Structure formats: structure tokens, C-alpha cells
Amino acid sequence: MGEQKKRKMSFLSVLLIQGAVVVYTGSSVCSKIASSHPGSITVFGLTLHWLSWTGVLWVFLELCCLGAYAIFWQQIIKRFDLSIAYANRAFAIFWTFLWSVLIFHETFRPVSLIGIFLVFFGILLVNQDAE
């Protein structure tokens, strides 16, 4: 088989990878929401005391996010160098931080922003090297 030519990173390429990463971090959001729905359900005569039907729905949505991400990720690694794809995947730290503040109203410390800035700077360095 011939080796596929990898595309250079463009702004649209970064957006494509970040879209996949956003889907991936959506699974974490669904997981956290599912954990906040305790209860008990009975399935085939077995009572589960740690999950409600609403929680089951959120777990199902989490699995959907992970499945969609797996499909997107396979397409990404076909088209881009692994070093570039994985460096951009590290941006999940930013998205997870953003969701925790916007959706769950968690507080953040300035040191968290410094860490995210360092990760972002590293991603920029890797992407610059790709061009």
C-alpha cells in the first residue's frame, strides 16, 4: 500500500480536531450528570440502588458521545500526523475546564488558567512545527 499524504495544519483542520475533542469532553459532562441522579431501578428482578432511569439515560448519552468520538478520531488520524492529532487532543483540558465553570458552576483558581495557558502554548508550538 502507498503511504497517504498527510495534510498540513490549517485553521479548519484545527477546528475539525477540536470538534472531535468537544464531543469527547461531552462524555465527561454526561458522566457527571449521570452521577448526580442516584436512585434505584429494578432490571430483571435485580434492584440496582445506585442509579435511576434518568442516570441510565445520561450514561447512554455518554456512550453515544464516546462512539461518535471514536469514529471522528479514526478519520482524524487518517488525515493528520499522530503527533499533531494527539497534541491537539490535549486541548480537552481547556474544554473540560470550560464545561465545569459554565455548566456546573465550579470555581477555578488562577493557577488552573496558567496550566491551561501552558498546554495551549505547547499545542501552538507543535502546530507551528507542522507547517
Tab-separated table of N, CA and C in Angstrom:
chain	number	residue	atom	x	y	z
A	1	MET	N	0.830	-1.186	0.000
A	1	MET	CA	0.000	0.000	0.000
A	1	MET	C	0.868	1.240	0.000
A	2	GLY	N	0.440	2.246	-0.723
A	2	GLY	CA	1.162	3.501	-0.738
A	2	GLY	C	0.873	4.314	0.515
A	3	GLU	N	1.840	5.105	0.873
A	3	GLU	CA	1.669	5.936	2.069
A	3	GLU	C	0.803	7.140	1.729
A	4	GLN	N	-0.191	7.391	2.593
A	4	GLN	CA	-1.058	8.536	2.353
A	4	GLN	C	-0.319	9.825	2.688
A	5	LYS	N	-0.598	10.845	1.931
A	5	LYS	CA	-0.005	12.138	2.208
A	5	LYS	C	-0.830	12.819	3.295
A	6	LYS	N	-0.163	13.266	4.350
A	6	LYS	CA	-0.834	13.932	5.461
A	6	LYS	C	-1.008	15.405	5.118
A	7	ARG	N	-2.199	15.933	5.474
A	7	ARG	CA	-2.466	17.337	5.203
A	7	ARG	C	-1.743	18.233	6.199
A	8	LYS	N	-1.404	19.409	5.755
A	8	LYS	CA	-0.823	20.396	6.654
A	8	LYS	C	-1.934	20.969	7.521
A	9	MET	N	-1.531	21.456	8.683
A	9	MET	CA	-2.492	22.019	9.618
A	9	MET	C	-2.959	23.387	9.115
A	10	SER	N	-4.243	23.569	9.052
A	10	SER	CA	-4.834	24.856	8.741
A	10	SER	C	-5.813	25.169	9.860
A	11	PHE	N	-6.370	26.338	9.832
A	11	PHE	CA	-7.340	26.710	10.863
A	11	PHE	C	-8.534	25.763	10.833
A	12	LEU	N	-8.976	25.384	9.646
A	12	LEU	CA	-10.089	24.453	9.512
A	12	LEU	C	-9.728	23.073	10.065
A	13	SER	N	-8.492	22.662	9.868
A	13	SER	CA	-8.035	21.379	10.407
A	13	SER	C	-8.079	21.374	11.927
A	14	VAL	N	-7.616	22.467	12.520
A	14	VAL	CA	-7.644	22.582	13.980
A	14	VAL	C	-9.081	22.561	14.475
A	15	LEU	N	-9.982	23.235	13.768
A	15	LEU	CA	-11.397	23.227	14.150
A	15	LEU	C	-11.985	21.819	14.079
A	16	LEU	N	-11.597	21.061	13.078
A	16	LEU	CA	-12.073	19.685	12.944
A	16	LEU	C	-11.633	18.841	14.139
A	17	ILE	N	-10.365	18.948	14.485
A	17	ILE	CA	-9.858	18.183	15.624
A	17	ILE	C	-10.523	18.653	16.908
A	18	GLN	N	-10.671	19.957	17.070
A	18	GLN	CA	-11.301	20.474	18.286
A	18	GLN	C	-12.767	20.071	18.379
A	19	GLY	N	-13.443	19.959	17.252
A	19	GLY	CA	-14.825	19.471	17.268
A	19	GLY	C	-14.906	18.069	17.827
A	20	ALA	N	-13.965	17.226	17.422
A	20	ALA	CA	-13.919	15.860	17.955
A	20	ALA	C	-13.607	15.866	19.440
A	21	VAL	N	-12.720	16.744	19.863
A	21	VAL	CA	-12.362	16.828	21.278
A	21	VAL	C	-13.545	17.325	22.106
A	22	VAL	N	-14.323	18.249	21.568
A	22	VAL	CA	-15.519	18.730	22.268
A	22	VAL	C	-16.509	17.582	22.458
A	23	VAL	N	-16.680	16.758	21.430
A	23	VAL	CA	-17.563	15.586	21.557
A	23	VAL	C	-17.035	14.664	22.650
A	24	TYR	N	-15.721	14.470	22.680
A	24	TYR	CA	-15.106	13.618	23.696
A	24	TYR	C	-15.356	14.163	25.103
A	25	THR	N	-15.180	15.465	25.301
A	25	THR	CA	-15.397	16.038	26.627
A	25	THR	C	-16.880	16.045	27.001
A	26	GLY	N	-17.748	15.961	25.996
A	26	GLY	CA	-19.178	15.831	26.282
A	26	GLY	C	-19.482	14.558	27.048
A	27	SER	N	-18.665	13.534	26.842
A	27	SER	CA	-18.872	12.289	27.585
A	27	SER	C	-18.620	12.503	29.074
A	28	SER	N	-17.665	13.340	29.414
A	28	SER	CA	-17.401	13.640	30.825
A	28	SER	C	-18.555	14.407	31.451
A	29	VAL	N	-19.130	15.319	30.683
A	29	VAL	CA	-20.285	16.075	31.176
A	29	VAL	C	-21.442	15.122	31.454
A	30	CYS	N	-21.712	14.236	30.505
A	30	CYS	CA	-22.804	13.267	30.694
A	30	CYS	C	-22.543	12.372	31.899
A	31	SER	N	-21.307	11.971	32.090
A	31	SER	CA	-20.948	11.117	33.215
A	31	SER	C	-21.189	11.822	34.540
A	32	LYS	N	-20.803	13.079	34.623
A	32	LYS	CA	-21.003	13.825	35.868
A	32	LYS	C	-22.485	14.034	36.148
A	33	ILE	N	-23.255	14.315	35.114
A	33	ILE	CA	-24.698	14.492	35.305
A	33	ILE	C	-25.331	13.169	35.724
A	34	ALA	N	-24.901	12.072	35.129
A	34	ALA	CA	-25.442	10.758	35.488
A	34	ALA	C	-25.178	10.446	36.956
A	35	SER	N	-24.014	10.827	37.438
A	35	SER	CA	-23.681	10.534	38.836
A	35	SER	C	-24.505	11.352	39.815
A	36	SER	N	-25.124	12.412	39.333
A	36	SER	CA	-25.943	13.242	40.220
A	36	SER	C	-27.399	12.791	40.253
A	37	HIS	N	-27.706	11.657	39.662
A	37	HIS	CA	-29.067	11.114	39.642
A	37	HIS	C	-29.118	9.757	40.338
A	38	PRO	N	-28.899	9.769	41.660
A	38	PRO	CA	-28.981	8.483	42.360
A	38	PRO	C	-30.430	8.026	42.465
A	39	GLY	N	-30.609	6.799	42.730
A	39	GLY	CA	-31.943	6.234	42.868
A	39	GLY	C	-31.821	4.728	42.853
A	40	SER	N	-32.887	4.080	42.524
A	40	SER	CA	-32.812	2.623	42.376
A	40	SER	C	-33.754	2.204	41.260
A	41	ILE	N	-33.303	1.235	40.515
A	41	ILE	CA	-34.109	0.682	39.431
A	41	ILE	C	-34.075	-0.838	39.546
A	42	THR	N	-35.068	-1.456	39.005
A	42	THR	CA	-35.130	-2.915	39.002
A	42	THR	C	-35.080	-3.402	37.568
A	43	VAL	N	-34.112	-4.248	37.291
A	43	VAL	CA	-33.932	-4.808	35.955
A	43	VAL	C	-33.843	-6.323	36.107
A	44	PHE	N	-34.750	-7.030	35.460
A	44	PHE	CA	-34.788	-8.494	35.505
A	44	PHE	C	-34.799	-9.019	36.950
A	45	GLY	N	-35.534	-8.343	37.807
A	45	GLY	CA	-35.663	-8.768	39.193
A	45	GLY	C	-34.506	-8.360	40.086
A	46	LEU	N	-33.494	-7.710	39.533
A	46	LEU	CA	-32.337	-7.269	40.301
A	46	LEU	C	-32.463	-5.768	40.545
A	47	THR	N	-32.415	-5.364	41.796
A	47	THR	CA	-32.537	-3.944	42.131
A	47	THR	C	-31.152	-3.326	42.226
A	48	LEU	N	-30.955	-2.273	41.456
A	48	LEU	CA	-29.713	-1.507	41.491
A	48	LEU	C	-29.988	-0.233	42.273
A	49	HIS	N	-29.328	-0.059	43.405
A	49	HIS	CA	-29.616	1.061	44.301
A	49	HIS	C	-28.778	2.297	44.025
A	50	TRP	N	-28.008	2.300	43.000
A	50	TRP	CA	-27.094	3.411	42.769
A	50	TRP	C	-27.390	4.205	41.497
A	51	LEU	N	-28.464	3.865	40.787
A	51	LEU	CA	-28.718	4.547	39.523
A	51	LEU	C	-30.206	4.634	39.253
A	52	SER	N	-30.616	5.770	38.722
A	52	SER	CA	-32.017	5.958	38.344
A	52	SER	C	-32.144	5.831	36.835
A	53	TRP	N	-33.374	5.823	36.349
A	53	TRP	CA	-33.576	5.751	34.892
A	53	TRP	C	-33.042	6.996	34.209
A	54	THR	N	-33.119	8.142	34.882
A	54	THR	CA	-32.536	9.356	34.310
A	54	THR	C	-31.025	9.203	34.206
A	55	GLY	N	-30.420	8.605	35.232
A	55	GLY	CA	-28.983	8.337	35.191
A	55	GLY	C	-28.615	7.393	34.066
A	56	VAL	N	-29.453	6.388	33.832
A	56	VAL	CA	-29.205	5.450	32.738
A	56	VAL	C	-29.229	6.183	31.394
A	57	LEU	N	-30.166	7.115	31.245
A	57	LEU	CA	-30.233	7.905	30.015
A	57	LEU	C	-28.936	8.686	29.805
A	58	TRP	N	-28.410	9.304	30.876
A	58	TRP	CA	-27.172	10.065	30.750
A	58	TRP	C	-25.976	9.169	30.449
A	59	VAL	N	-25.965	7.967	31.010
A	59	VAL	CA	-24.899	7.017	30.689
A	59	VAL	C	-24.992	6.614	29.223
A	60	PHE	N	-26.213	6.421	28.727
A	60	PHE	CA	-26.397	6.109	27.308
A	60	PHE	C	-25.874	7.251	26.435
A	61	LEU	N	-26.174	8.502	26.814
A	61	LEU	CA	-25.669	9.654	26.051
A	61	LEU	C	-24.144	9.730	26.118
A	62	GLU	N	-23.584	9.352	27.261
A	62	GLU	CA	-22.126	9.306	27.383
A	62	GLU	C	-21.534	8.304	26.391
A	63	LEU	N	-22.143	7.140	26.302
A	63	LEU	CA	-21.668	6.133	25.352
A	63	LEU	C	-21.820	6.598	23.908
A	64	CYS	N	-22.897	7.330	23.629
A	64	CYS	CA	-23.078	7.895	22.280
A	64	CYS	C	-21.960	8.887	21.958
A	65	CYS	N	-21.610	9.731	22.926
A	65	CYS	CA	-20.504	10.680	22.723
A	65	CYS	C	-19.204	9.937	22.446
A	66	LEU	N	-18.933	8.908	23.231
A	66	LEU	CA	-17.693	8.151	23.042
A	66	LEU	C	-17.676	7.419	21.702
A	67	GLY	N	-18.823	6.900	21.275
A	67	GLY	CA	-18.895	6.234	19.975
A	67	GLY	C	-18.666	7.206	18.831
A	68	ALA	N	-19.312	8.377	18.905
A	68	ALA	CA	-19.116	9.393	17.865
A	68	ALA	C	-17.664	9.861	17.845
A	69	TYR	N	-17.089	10.043	19.028
A	69	TYR	CA	-15.692	10.464	19.113
A	69	TYR	C	-14.766	9.422	18.477
A	70	ALA	N	-15.031	8.137	18.719
A	70	ALA	CA	-14.195	7.086	18.142
A	70	ALA	C	-14.216	7.148	16.620
A	71	ILE	N	-15.377	7.387	16.060
A	71	ILE	CA	-15.489	7.497	14.600
A	71	ILE	C	-14.738	8.733	14.092
A	72	PHE	N	-14.963	9.873	14.762
A	72	PHE	CA	-14.265	11.103	14.359
A	72	PHE	C	-12.752	10.936	14.484
A	73	TRP	N	-12.314	10.323	15.584
A	73	TRP	CA	-10.878	10.186	15.829
A	73	TRP	C	-10.211	9.315	14.766
A	74	GLN	N	-10.885	8.263	14.333
A	74	GLN	CA	-10.325	7.417	13.281
A	74	GLN	C	-10.126	8.216	11.996
A	75	GLN	N	-11.053	9.088	11.682
A	75	GLN	CA	-10.917	9.918	10.487
A	75	GLN	C	-9.788	10.929	10.635
A	76	ILE	N	-9.623	11.445	11.851
A	76	ILE	CA	-8.569	12.433	12.093
A	76	ILE	C	-7.195	11.801	11.953
A	77	ILE	N	-7.012	10.620	12.551
A	77	ILE	CA	-5.670	10.036	12.485
A	77	ILE	C	-5.335	9.487	11.105
A	78	LYS	N	-6.332	9.349	10.246
A	78	LYS	CA	-6.057	9.011	8.847
A	78	LYS	C	-5.469	10.200	8.100
A	79	ARG	N	-5.877	11.387	8.501
A	79	ARG	CA	-5.551	12.586	7.736
A	79	ARG	C	-4.389	13.407	8.295
A	80	PHE	N	-4.062	13.228	9.575
A	80	PHE	CA	-3.037	14.063	10.200
A	80	PHE	C	-1.981	13.193	10.867
A	81	ASP	N	-0.806	13.760	11.034
A	81	ASP	CA	0.244	13.071	11.781
A	81	ASP	C	-0.231	12.841	13.211
A	82	LEU	N	0.159	11.704	13.770
A	82	LEU	CA	-0.256	11.381	15.132
A	82	LEU	C	0.223	12.416	16.138
A	83	SER	N	1.416	12.912	15.957
A	83	SER	CA	1.941	13.900	16.910
A	83	SER	C	1.079	15.157	16.923
A	84	ILE	N	0.591	15.549	15.773
A	84	ILE	CA	-0.274	16.732	15.693
A	84	ILE	C	-1.640	16.432	16.295
A	85	ALA	N	-2.201	15.308	15.949
A	85	ALA	CA	-3.537	14.959	16.450
A	85	ALA	C	-3.541	14.841	17.970
A	86	TYR	N	-2.554	14.145	18.527
A	86	TYR	CA	-2.531	13.967	19.975
A	86	TYR	C	-2.204	15.256	20.706
A	87	ALA	N	-1.376	16.099	20.125
A	87	ALA	CA	-1.100	17.394	20.752
A	87	ALA	C	-2.374	18.225	20.832
A	88	ASN	N	-3.169	18.201	19.781
A	88	ASN	CA	-4.418	18.963	19.787
A	88	ASN	C	-5.463	18.327	20.702
A	89	ARG	N	-5.385	17.028	20.896
A	89	ARG	CA	-6.308	16.344	21.807
A	89	ARG	C	-6.094	16.805	23.247
A	90	ALA	N	-4.879	17.247	23.542
A	90	ALA	CA	-4.582	17.745	24.889
A	90	ALA	C	-5.417	18.968	25.232
A	91	PHE	N	-5.996	19.591	24.241
A	91	PHE	CA	-6.842	20.761	24.476
A	91	PHE	C	-8.134	20.381	25.205
A	92	ALA	N	-8.365	19.087	25.394
A	92	ALA	CA	-9.524	18.634	26.171
A	92	ALA	C	-9.478	19.205	27.586
A	93	ILE	N	-8.286	19.507	28.073
A	93	ILE	CA	-8.152	20.127	29.391
A	93	ILE	C	-8.907	21.447	29.419
A	94	PHE	N	-8.760	22.236	28.369
A	94	PHE	CA	-9.461	23.519	28.301
A	94	PHE	C	-10.970	23.317	28.254
A	95	TRP	N	-11.439	22.415	27.386
A	95	TRP	CA	-12.873	22.214	27.239
A	95	TRP	C	-13.487	21.688	28.536
A	96	THR	N	-12.804	20.779	29.202
A	96	THR	CA	-13.312	20.251	30.466
A	96	THR	C	-13.393	21.356	31.506
A	97	PHE	N	-12.380	22.199	31.550
A	97	PHE	CA	-12.380	23.344	32.460
A	97	PHE	C	-13.550	24.277	32.150
A	98	LEU	N	-13.755	24.564	30.880
A	98	LEU	CA	-14.846	25.451	30.469
A	98	LEU	C	-16.202	24.878	30.851
A	99	TRP	N	-16.415	23.582	30.599
A	99	TRP	CA	-17.700	22.961	30.946
A	99	TRP	C	-17.915	22.980	32.457
A	100	SER	N	-16.855	22.748	33.234
A	100	SER	CA	-17.025	22.730	34.687
A	100	SER	C	-17.440	24.094	35.217
A	101	VAL	N	-16.947	25.154	34.602
A	101	VAL	CA	-17.310	26.507	35.039
A	101	VAL	C	-18.694	26.897	34.522
A	102	LEU	N	-18.953	26.657	33.231
A	102	LEU	CA	-20.220	27.101	32.634
A	102	LEU	C	-21.422	26.241	33.023
A	103	ILE	N	-21.246	24.935	33.036
A	103	ILE	CA	-22.388	24.044	33.267
A	103	ILE	C	-22.579	23.735	34.745
A	104	PHE	N	-21.457	23.463	35.442
A	104	PHE	CA	-21.562	23.017	36.829
A	104	PHE	C	-21.256	24.119	37.836
A	105	HIS	N	-20.952	25.314	37.352
A	105	HIS	CA	-20.707	26.493	38.194
A	105	HIS	C	-19.623	26.241	39.238
A	106	GLU	N	-18.601	25.501	38.835
A	106	GLU	CA	-17.481	25.255	39.729
A	106	GLU	C	-16.557	26.463	39.708
A	107	THR	N	-15.868	26.670	40.817
A	107	THR	CA	-14.931	27.786	40.892
A	107	THR	C	-13.574	27.336	40.377
A	108	PHE	N	-12.788	28.295	39.967
A	108	PHE	CA	-11.462	27.975	39.458
A	108	PHE	C	-10.440	28.873	40.133
A	109	ARG	N	-9.214	28.400	40.119
A	109	ARG	CA	-8.112	29.167	40.675
A	109	ARG	C	-7.250	29.689	39.532
A	110	PRO	N	-6.585	30.794	39.754
A	110	PRO	CA	-5.721	31.344	38.698
A	110	PRO	C	-4.649	30.366	38.231
A	111	VAL	N	-4.182	29.497	39.120
A	111	VAL	CA	-3.158	28.533	38.711
A	111	VAL	C	-3.712	27.579	37.650
A	112	SER	N	-5.015	27.338	37.668
A	112	SER	CA	-5.635	26.499	36.630
A	112	SER	C	-5.513	27.161	35.264
A	113	LEU	N	-5.750	28.453	35.229
A	113	LEU	CA	-5.627	29.182	33.965
A	113	LEU	C	-4.189	29.179	33.462
A	114	ILE	N	-3.237	29.272	34.372
A	114	ILE	CA	-1.824	29.236	33.974
A	114	ILE	C	-1.502	27.874	33.349
A	115	GLY	N	-1.993	26.806	33.952
A	115	GLY	CA	-1.770	25.464	33.411
A	115	GLY	C	-2.374	25.301	32.028
A	116	ILE	N	-3.590	25.794	31.852
A	116	ILE	CA	-4.249	25.706	30.546
A	116	ILE	C	-3.490	26.531	29.518
A	117	PHE	N	-2.997	27.685	29.923
A	117	PHE	CA	-2.201	28.519	29.022
A	117	PHE	C	-0.930	27.794	28.574
A	118	LEU	N	-0.285	27.080	29.490
A	118	LEU	CA	0.922	26.333	29.134
A	118	LEU	C	0.609	25.219	28.139
A	119	VAL	N	-0.496	24.526	28.349
A	119	VAL	CA	-0.912	23.477	27.412
A	119	VAL	C	-1.203	24.094	26.046
A	120	PHE	N	-1.935	25.203	26.038
A	120	PHE	CA	-2.262	25.889	24.790
A	120	PHE	C	-0.995	26.317	24.050
A	121	PHE	N	-0.021	26.850	24.787
A	121	PHE	CA	1.235	27.271	24.185
A	121	PHE	C	1.971	26.074	23.568
A	122	GLY	N	1.961	24.946	24.251
A	122	GLY	CA	2.587	23.733	23.720
A	122	GLY	C	1.915	23.257	22.444
A	123	ILE	N	0.597	23.326	22.412
A	123	ILE	CA	-0.149	22.934	21.207
A	123	ILE	C	0.218	23.854	20.045
A	124	LEU	N	0.316	25.157	20.325
A	124	LEU	CA	0.703	26.100	19.273
A	124	LEU	C	2.105	25.785	18.732
A	125	LEU	N	3.011	25.429	19.611
A	125	LEU	CA	4.371	25.080	19.164
A	125	LEU	C	4.361	23.855	18.251
A	126	VAL	N	3.602	22.846	18.624
A	126	VAL	CA	3.538	21.635	17.810
A	126	VAL	C	2.885	21.951	16.460
A	127	ASN	N	1.814	22.743	16.477
A	127	ASN	CA	1.130	23.083	15.224
A	127	ASN	C	2.012	23.948	14.335
A	128	GLN	N	2.814	24.847	14.900
A	128	GLN	CA	3.726	25.659	14.102
A	128	GLN	C	4.787	24.790	13.429
A	129	ASP	N	5.233	23.771	14.154
A	129	ASP	CA	6.234	22.859	13.608
A	129	ASP	C	5.676	22.055	12.443
A	130	ALA	N	4.339	21.866	12.417
A	130	ALA	CA	3.715	21.082	11.351
A	130	ALA	C	3.677	21.841	10.033
A	131	GLU	N	3.763	23.138	10.078
A	131	GLU	CA	3.645	23.934	8.856
A	131	GLU	C	4.926	24.104	8.178
